[in-house]
Short mmCIF file of C-alpha atoms in Angstrom, two decimals:
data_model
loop_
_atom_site.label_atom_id
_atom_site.label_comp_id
_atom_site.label_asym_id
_atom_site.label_seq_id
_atom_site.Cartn_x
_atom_site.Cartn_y
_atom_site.Cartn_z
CA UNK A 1 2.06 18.83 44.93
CA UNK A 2 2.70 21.29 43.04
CA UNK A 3 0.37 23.60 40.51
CA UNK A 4 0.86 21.87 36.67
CA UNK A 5 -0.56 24.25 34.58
CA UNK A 6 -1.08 27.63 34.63
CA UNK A 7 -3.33 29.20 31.79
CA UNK A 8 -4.34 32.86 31.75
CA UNK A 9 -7.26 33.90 29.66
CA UNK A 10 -6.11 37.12 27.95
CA UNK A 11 -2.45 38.27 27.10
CA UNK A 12 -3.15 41.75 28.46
CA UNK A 13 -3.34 41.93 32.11
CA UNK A 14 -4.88 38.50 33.31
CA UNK A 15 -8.24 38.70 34.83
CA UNK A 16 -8.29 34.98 34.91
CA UNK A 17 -6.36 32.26 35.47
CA UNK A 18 -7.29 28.39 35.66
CA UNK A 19 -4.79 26.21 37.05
CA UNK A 20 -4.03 22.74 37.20
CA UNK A 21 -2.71 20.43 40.43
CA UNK A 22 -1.32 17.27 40.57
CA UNK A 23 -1.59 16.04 44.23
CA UNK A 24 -3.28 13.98 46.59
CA UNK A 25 -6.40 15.17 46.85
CA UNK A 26 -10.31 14.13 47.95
CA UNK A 27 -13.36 14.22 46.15
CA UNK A 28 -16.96 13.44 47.38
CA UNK A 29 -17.75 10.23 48.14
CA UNK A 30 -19.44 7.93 45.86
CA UNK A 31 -22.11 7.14 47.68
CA UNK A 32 -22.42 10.16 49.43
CA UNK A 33 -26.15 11.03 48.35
CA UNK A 34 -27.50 7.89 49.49
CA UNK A 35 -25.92 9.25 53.11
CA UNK A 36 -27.40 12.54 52.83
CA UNK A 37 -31.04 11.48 51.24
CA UNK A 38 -33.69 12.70 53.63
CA UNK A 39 -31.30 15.19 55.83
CA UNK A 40 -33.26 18.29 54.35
CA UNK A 41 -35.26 18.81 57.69
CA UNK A 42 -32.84 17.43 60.12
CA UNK A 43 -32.07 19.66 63.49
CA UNK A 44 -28.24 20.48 63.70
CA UNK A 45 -28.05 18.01 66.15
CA UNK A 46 -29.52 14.83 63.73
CA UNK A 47 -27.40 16.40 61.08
CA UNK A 48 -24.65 15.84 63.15
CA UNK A 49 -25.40 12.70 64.26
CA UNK A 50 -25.38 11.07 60.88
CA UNK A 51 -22.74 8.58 60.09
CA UNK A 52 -19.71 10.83 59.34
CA UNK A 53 -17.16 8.13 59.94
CA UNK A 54 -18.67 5.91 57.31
CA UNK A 55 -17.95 8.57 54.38
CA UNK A 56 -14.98 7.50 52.12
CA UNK A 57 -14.00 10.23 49.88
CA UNK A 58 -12.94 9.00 47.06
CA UNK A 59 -8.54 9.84 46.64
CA UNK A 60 -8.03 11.83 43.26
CA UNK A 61 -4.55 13.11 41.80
CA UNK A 62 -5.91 16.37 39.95
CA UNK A 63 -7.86 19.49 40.73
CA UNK A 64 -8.51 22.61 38.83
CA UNK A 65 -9.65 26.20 40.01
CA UNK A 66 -10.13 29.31 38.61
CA UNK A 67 -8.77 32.58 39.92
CA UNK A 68 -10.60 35.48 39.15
CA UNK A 69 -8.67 38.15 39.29
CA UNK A 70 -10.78 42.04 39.62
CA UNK A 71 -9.58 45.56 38.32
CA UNK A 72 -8.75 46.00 41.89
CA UNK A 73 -6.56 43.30 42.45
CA UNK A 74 -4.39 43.05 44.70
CA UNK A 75 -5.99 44.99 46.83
CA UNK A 76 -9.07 43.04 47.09
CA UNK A 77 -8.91 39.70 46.96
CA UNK A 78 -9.22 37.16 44.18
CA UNK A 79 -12.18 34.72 43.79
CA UNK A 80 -11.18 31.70 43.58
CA UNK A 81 -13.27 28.76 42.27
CA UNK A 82 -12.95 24.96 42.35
CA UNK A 83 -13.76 23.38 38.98
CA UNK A 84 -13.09 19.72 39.68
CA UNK A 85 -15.31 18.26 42.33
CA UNK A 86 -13.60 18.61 45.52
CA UNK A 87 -14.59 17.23 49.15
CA UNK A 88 -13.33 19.95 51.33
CA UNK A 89 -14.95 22.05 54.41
CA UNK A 90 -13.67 25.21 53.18
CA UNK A 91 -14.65 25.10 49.36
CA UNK A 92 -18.61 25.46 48.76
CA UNK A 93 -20.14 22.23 46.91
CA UNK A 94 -23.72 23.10 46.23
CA UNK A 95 -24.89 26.23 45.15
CA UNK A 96 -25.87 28.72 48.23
CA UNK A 97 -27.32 32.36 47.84
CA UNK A 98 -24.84 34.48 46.72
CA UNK A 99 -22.16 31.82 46.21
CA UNK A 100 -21.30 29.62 43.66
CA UNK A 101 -20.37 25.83 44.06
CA UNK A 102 -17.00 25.48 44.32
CA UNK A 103 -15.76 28.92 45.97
CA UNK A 104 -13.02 28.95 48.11
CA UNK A 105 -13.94 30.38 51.20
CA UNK A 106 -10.64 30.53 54.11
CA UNK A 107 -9.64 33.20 56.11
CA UNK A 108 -6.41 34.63 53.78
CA UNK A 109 -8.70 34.59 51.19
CA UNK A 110 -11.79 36.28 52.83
CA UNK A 111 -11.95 38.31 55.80
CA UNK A 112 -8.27 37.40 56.14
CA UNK A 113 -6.95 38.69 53.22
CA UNK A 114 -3.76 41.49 52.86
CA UNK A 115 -2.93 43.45 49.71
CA UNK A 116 0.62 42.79 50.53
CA UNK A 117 0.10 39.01 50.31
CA UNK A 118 2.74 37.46 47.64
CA UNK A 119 1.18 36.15 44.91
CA UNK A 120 3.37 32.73 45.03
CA UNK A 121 2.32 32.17 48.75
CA UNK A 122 -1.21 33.07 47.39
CA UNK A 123 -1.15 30.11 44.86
CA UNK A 124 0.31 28.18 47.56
CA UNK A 125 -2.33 28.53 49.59
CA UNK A 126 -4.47 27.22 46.93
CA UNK A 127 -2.29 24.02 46.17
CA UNK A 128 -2.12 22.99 50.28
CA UNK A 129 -6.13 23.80 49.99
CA UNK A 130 -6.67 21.52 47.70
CA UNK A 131 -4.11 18.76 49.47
CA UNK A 132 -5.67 19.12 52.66
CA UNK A 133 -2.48 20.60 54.05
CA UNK A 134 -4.81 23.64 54.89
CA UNK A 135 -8.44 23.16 56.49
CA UNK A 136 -10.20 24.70 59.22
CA UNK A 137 -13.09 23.21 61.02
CA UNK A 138 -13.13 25.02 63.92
CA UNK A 139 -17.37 25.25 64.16
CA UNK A 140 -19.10 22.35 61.34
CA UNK A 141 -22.11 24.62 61.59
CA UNK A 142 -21.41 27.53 59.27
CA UNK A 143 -19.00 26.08 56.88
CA UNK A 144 -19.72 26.15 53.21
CA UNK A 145 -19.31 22.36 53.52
CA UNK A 146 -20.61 20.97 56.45
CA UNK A 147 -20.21 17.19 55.78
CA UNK A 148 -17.09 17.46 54.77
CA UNK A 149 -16.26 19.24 57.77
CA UNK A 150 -18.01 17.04 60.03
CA UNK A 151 -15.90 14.26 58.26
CA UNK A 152 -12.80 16.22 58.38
CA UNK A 153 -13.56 16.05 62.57
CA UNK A 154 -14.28 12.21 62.54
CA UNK A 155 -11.18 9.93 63.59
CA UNK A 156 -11.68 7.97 60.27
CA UNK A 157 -11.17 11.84 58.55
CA UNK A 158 -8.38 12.61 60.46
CA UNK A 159 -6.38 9.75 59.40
CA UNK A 160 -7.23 9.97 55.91
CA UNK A 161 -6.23 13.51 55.92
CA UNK A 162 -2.79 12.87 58.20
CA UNK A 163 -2.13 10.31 55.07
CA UNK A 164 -2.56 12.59 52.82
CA UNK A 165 0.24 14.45 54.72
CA UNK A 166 -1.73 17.38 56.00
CA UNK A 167 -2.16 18.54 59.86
CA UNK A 168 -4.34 17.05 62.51
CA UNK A 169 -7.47 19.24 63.64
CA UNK A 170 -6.07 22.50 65.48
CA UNK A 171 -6.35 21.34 69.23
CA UNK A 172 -8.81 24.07 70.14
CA UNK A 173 -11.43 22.42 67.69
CA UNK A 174 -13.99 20.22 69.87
CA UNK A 175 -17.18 19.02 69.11
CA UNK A 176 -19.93 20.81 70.77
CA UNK A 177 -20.75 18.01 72.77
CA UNK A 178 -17.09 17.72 73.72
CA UNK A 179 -16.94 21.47 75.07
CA UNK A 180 -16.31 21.86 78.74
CA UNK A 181 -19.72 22.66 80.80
CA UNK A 182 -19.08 25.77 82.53
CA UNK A 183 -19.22 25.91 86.49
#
């Protein structure tokens, strides 16, 4: 579970580094665009309703992202980018305006982030990403991977991901239909 391989792609001061991890880790399911054929003009609620427990992401041992590191690093954050394919609610798989597929998008690393971060616990962050040891699917609507968060919410998900050794679902995550009605 740790990061393999660490390559950076200049000598002088790195402005990019691709690493390798070996890990339990999840990758799209096989069959996953038979599930989503013909979802293009679904509401949010027929989205949702879609057969999220059936998904079976398919268990992989190796992942590899890119950190792009700016002039202005550390101070602003790096952009990081997935290069393996990855099932994860917090890592963009299909392109969207503005974003490539495969950018990490989590609080630490967005909105989140602090110059003073270490870099190890940085890297770490990336590694427990990428083993489902960190997640947050706190509202499936504006992730940059809805299905995989919706899956990440099913009870079939949540046991896949506690075998994988990560966390449950924080406790203040509910479905919307779940949420309590106010008086």
């Amino acid at each position: 579970r740790a990061v393999e391989r660490v390559r950076a792609h200049t000598r002088v001061r790195p402005h990019r580094l691709t690493c390798e991890l070996k890990g339990q880790c999840l990758a799209p399911p096989e069959d996953f665009d038979d599930v989503l054929a013909g979802t293009e003009n679904l509401t949010a609620a027929g989205f949702r309703a879609l057969p999220w427990e059936r998904l079976n992401p398919v268990r992989i041992k190796f992942h590899r992202f890119t950190m792009h590191l700016s002039a202005m690093f550390p101070v602003v954050a790096p952009y990081v980018v997935w290069n393996t394919p990855v099932f994860h609610p917090n890592i963009c798989r299909l392109p969207q305006p503005g974003v490539r597929p495969g950018t990490v998008c989590l609080g630490p690393l967005m909105d989140g982030y602090r110059p003073d971060l270490d870099f190890g616990c940085l890297c770490q962050l990336l590694v427990d990403i990428g083993t489902y040891r960190n997640y947050d699917v706190v509202d499936a609507s504006t992730f940059p991977d809805p299905p995989a968060a919706l899956w990440a919410r099913t009870d079939s998900g949540q046991r896949v991901i506690l075998s994988l050794g990560g966390p449950p679902m924080r406790p203040s995550t509910q479905r919307e239909d779940e949420k309590p009605v106010a008086p």
